[in-house]
């Protein structure tokens, strides 16, 4: 990596840590410059303003999460051709990955930005919206692939279940930090995994009581 690219990456690392810790509004260009050990002109060489910094942070965060999902889904498919088993393996791999983070997940940049969306222009918000829809679509595709082989329980909308998984991840991140327990996210992903197993398990046959038993009740 060239020096210019290294400096840009260093700025993004510092800014992301600060934003996740105290929010984008409370993160100043001056503190990022001081931490990076560069001049103000050095910062503006890479980012013309704070909005452009936000856009770069969001793109970087989305790219990293896409890479993680690509990897665990690919590994799940390599380990099983069965769509249900493949997805269950994927969820187990993702849970283990989150559990291996020494201090827990650092935080969701999209959630942080969502609560401060008035600080950015529409392009930054659009990146976040497109990413979330893409991830929900990925989960939905996996669930529909399973449903083609193993019918889901009646009354369950698979689109809602896909969105539920996104909520499980973000909620797990928030709970991990709020409770000071870095393993919460891992356990929530495994709980969702158990839910998926039940969702596609064969329904127990209904027991038809004889008329005499019904009358006795």
Coordinates of C-alpha atoms in Angstrom, one line a residue:
X1 CA 0.0 0.0 0.0
X2 CA 1.4 3.4 -1.0
X3 CA 1.9 6.1 1.6
X4 CA -1.1 8.1 0.4
X5 CA -3.3 5.1 0.6
X6 CA -1.9 4.2 4.0
X7 CA -2.7 7.8 5.3
X8 CA -6.2 7.6 3.9
X9 CA -6.8 4.3 5.6
X10 CA -5.4 5.6 8.9
X11 CA -7.7 8.5 8.8
X12 CA -10.7 6.2 8.2
X13 CA -9.7 3.9 11.0
X14 CA -9.4 6.8 13.5
X15 CA -12.6 8.4 12.4
X16 CA -14.6 5.1 12.5
X17 CA -13.4 4.4 16.1
X18 CA -14.3 7.9 17.2
X19 CA -17.7 7.8 15.4
X20 CA -18.6 4.5 17.0
X21 CA -17.6 5.7 20.4
X22 CA -19.3 9.1 20.5
X23 CA -21.2 9.7 17.2
X24 CA -20.4 11.5 14.0
X25 CA -21.5 14.9 15.3
X26 CA -19.1 14.8 18.2
X27 CA -16.2 13.7 16.0
X28 CA -14.2 16.7 14.8
X29 CA -11.8 16.9 11.9
X30 CA -9.3 18.5 14.3
X31 CA -9.1 15.4 16.6
X32 CA -8.8 13.1 13.6
X33 CA -6.0 15.2 12.3
X34 CA -4.2 15.2 15.6
X35 CA -4.6 11.5 16.1
X36 CA -3.4 10.7 12.6
X37 CA -0.4 13.1 12.9
X38 CA -1.1 14.9 9.7
X39 CA -1.7 18.5 8.8
X40 CA -5.2 20.0 7.9
X41 CA -4.1 20.3 4.3
X42 CA -3.2 16.6 4.4
X43 CA -6.7 15.7 5.6
X44 CA -8.3 17.8 2.9
X45 CA -6.1 16.2 0.3
X46 CA -8.0 13.0 0.9
X47 CA -11.5 14.3 1.9
X48 CA -12.8 17.7 0.8
X49 CA -15.2 18.0 3.7
X50 CA -16.8 16.0 6.6
X51 CA -19.6 14.7 4.4
X52 CA -17.1 13.1 2.1
X53 CA -15.4 11.5 5.1
X54 CA -18.8 10.1 6.1
X55 CA -19.4 8.7 2.6
X56 CA -16.0 7.0 2.6
X57 CA -16.6 5.6 6.0
X58 CA -19.9 4.2 4.9
X59 CA -18.5 2.7 1.7
X60 CA -15.7 1.1 3.7
X61 CA -18.0 -0.3 6.3
X62 CA -20.4 -1.8 3.7
X63 CA -17.5 -3.3 1.7
X64 CA -16.1 -5.0 4.8
X65 CA -19.5 -6.4 5.8
X66 CA -20.1 -7.6 2.2
X67 CA -16.7 -9.4 2.4
X68 CA -17.7 -11.1 5.6
X69 CA -21.0 -12.3 4.3
X70 CA -19.5 -13.4 1.0
X71 CA -17.0 -15.5 2.9
X72 CA -19.3 -17.2 5.4
X73 CA -22.0 -17.9 2.8
X74 CA -19.4 -19.3 0.4
X75 CA -17.9 -21.5 3.1
X76 CA -21.4 -22.7 4.1
X77 CA -22.1 -23.8 0.5
X78 CA -18.8 -25.5 0.2
X79 CA -19.5 -27.6 3.3
X80 CA -23.0 -28.7 2.2
X81 CA -25.1 -28.8 -0.9
X82 CA -28.3 -29.0 1.1
X83 CA -29.7 -25.4 1.4
X84 CA -30.9 -25.7 5.0
X85 CA -27.7 -27.3 6.2
X86 CA -25.6 -24.8 4.3
X87 CA -27.5 -21.8 5.9
X88 CA -27.2 -23.4 9.3
X89 CA -23.5 -23.8 8.8
X90 CA -23.2 -20.2 7.6
X91 CA -25.0 -18.9 10.8
X92 CA -22.7 -21.1 13.0
X93 CA -19.6 -19.7 11.2
X94 CA -20.9 -16.1 11.6
X95 CA -21.6 -16.7 15.3
X96 CA -18.1 -18.1 15.8
X97 CA -16.6 -15.1 13.9
X98 CA -18.4 -12.7 16.2
X99 CA -17.5 -14.7 19.3
X100 CA -13.8 -14.5 18.3
X101 CA -13.7 -10.7 18.5
X102 CA -11.7 -10.1 21.7
X103 CA -13.8 -7.1 22.9
X104 CA -17.0 -7.8 21.0
X105 CA -18.3 -6.1 17.9
X106 CA -17.1 -2.5 17.8
X107 CA -20.5 -1.2 16.7
X108 CA -22.8 -0.8 13.6
X109 CA -21.8 2.3 11.6
X110 CA -25.1 2.2 9.7
X111 CA -27.1 2.4 12.9
X112 CA -24.9 5.2 14.2
X113 CA -25.4 7.2 11.0
X114 CA -29.1 6.5 10.9
X115 CA -29.7 8.4 14.1
X116 CA -27.7 11.3 12.8
X117 CA -28.8 11.3 9.2
X118 CA -29.4 15.1 9.1
X119 CA -25.6 15.6 9.3
X120 CA -25.1 14.0 5.8
X121 CA -26.4 14.5 2.3
X122 CA -28.6 12.0 0.6
X123 CA -25.8 10.1 -1.0
X124 CA -24.6 8.9 2.4
X125 CA -28.1 7.8 3.4
X126 CA -28.6 6.1 0.1
X127 CA -25.5 4.0 0.6
X128 CA -26.8 2.8 4.0
X129 CA -30.3 2.1 2.6
X130 CA -28.9 0.2 -0.4
X131 CA -26.6 -1.9 1.8
X132 CA -29.4 -2.9 4.2
X133 CA -31.7 -3.9 1.4
X134 CA -28.9 -5.9 -0.2
X135 CA -28.2 -7.8 3.0
X136 CA -31.9 -8.4 3.6
X137 CA -32.1 -9.7 0.0
X138 CA -29.2 -12.0 0.6
X139 CA -30.9 -13.5 3.7
X140 CA -34.2 -13.7 1.9
X141 CA -32.7 -15.6 -1.1
X142 CA -31.2 -18.1 1.3
X143 CA -34.5 -18.7 3.1
X144 CA -36.5 -19.0 -0.1
X145 CA -33.9 -21.5 -1.4
X146 CA -34.5 -23.6 1.7
X147 CA -38.3 -23.2 1.4
X148 CA -38.1 -24.8 -2.1
X149 CA -37.0 -28.0 -0.4
X150 CA -38.3 -27.7 3.1
X151 CA -41.6 -25.9 3.3
X152 CA -41.7 -23.3 6.1
X153 CA -44.2 -23.3 8.9
X154 CA -47.6 -21.8 7.9
X155 CA -48.1 -18.1 8.7
X156 CA -44.4 -17.1 8.5
X157 CA -43.4 -14.5 5.9
X158 CA -39.8 -15.2 4.9
X159 CA -39.2 -11.6 3.9
X160 CA -40.0 -10.7 7.5
X161 CA -37.7 -13.5 8.8
X162 CA -34.9 -12.1 6.6
X163 CA -35.3 -8.7 8.1
X164 CA -35.5 -10.3 11.5
X165 CA -32.0 -11.5 11.1
X166 CA -30.7 -8.0 10.3
X167 CA -32.5 -6.9 13.5
X168 CA -30.9 -9.8 15.5
X169 CA -27.4 -8.7 14.4
X170 CA -27.9 -5.0 15.1
X171 CA -29.8 -5.7 18.3
X172 CA -27.1 -8.1 19.4
X173 CA -24.4 -5.5 18.9
X174 CA -26.4 -2.9 21.0
X175 CA -27.1 -5.5 23.7
X176 CA -23.5 -6.6 23.8
X177 CA -22.4 -3.0 24.5
X178 CA -25.2 -2.1 26.8
X179 CA -24.7 -5.2 29.0
X180 CA -21.0 -5.2 28.7
X181 CA -21.1 -8.8 27.5
X182 CA -19.3 -9.3 24.2
X183 CA -20.8 -12.8 23.7
X184 CA -24.4 -11.6 23.5
X185 CA -24.2 -11.1 19.7
X186 CA -22.8 -14.6 19.2
X187 CA -25.6 -16.2 21.3
X188 CA -28.3 -14.2 19.5
X189 CA -27.1 -15.5 16.1
X190 CA -27.1 -19.0 17.5
X191 CA -30.7 -18.4 18.8
X192 CA -31.7 -17.3 15.3
X193 CA -30.1 -20.4 14.0
X194 CA -32.3 -22.5 16.3
X195 CA -35.3 -20.6 15.1
X196 CA -34.5 -21.4 11.5
X197 CA -34.2 -25.1 12.3
X198 CA -37.7 -25.0 13.9
X199 CA -39.1 -22.9 11.1
X200 CA -38.3 -25.5 8.5
X201 CA -38.9 -28.6 10.7
X202 CA -41.8 -30.8 9.6
X203 CA -44.9 -29.8 11.5
X204 CA -46.2 -32.3 14.0
X205 CA -49.4 -34.0 12.8
X206 CA -52.6 -32.8 14.3
X207 CA -54.1 -35.2 16.8
X208 CA -57.8 -35.8 16.1
X209 CA -59.6 -36.6 19.3
X210 CA -62.5 -39.0 19.1
X211 CA -66.0 -37.6 19.6
X212 CA -66.3 -39.1 23.1
X213 CA -63.1 -37.4 24.2
X214 CA -64.3 -34.1 22.9
X215 CA -67.7 -34.5 24.6
X216 CA -65.9 -35.4 27.9
X217 CA -64.0 -32.1 27.8

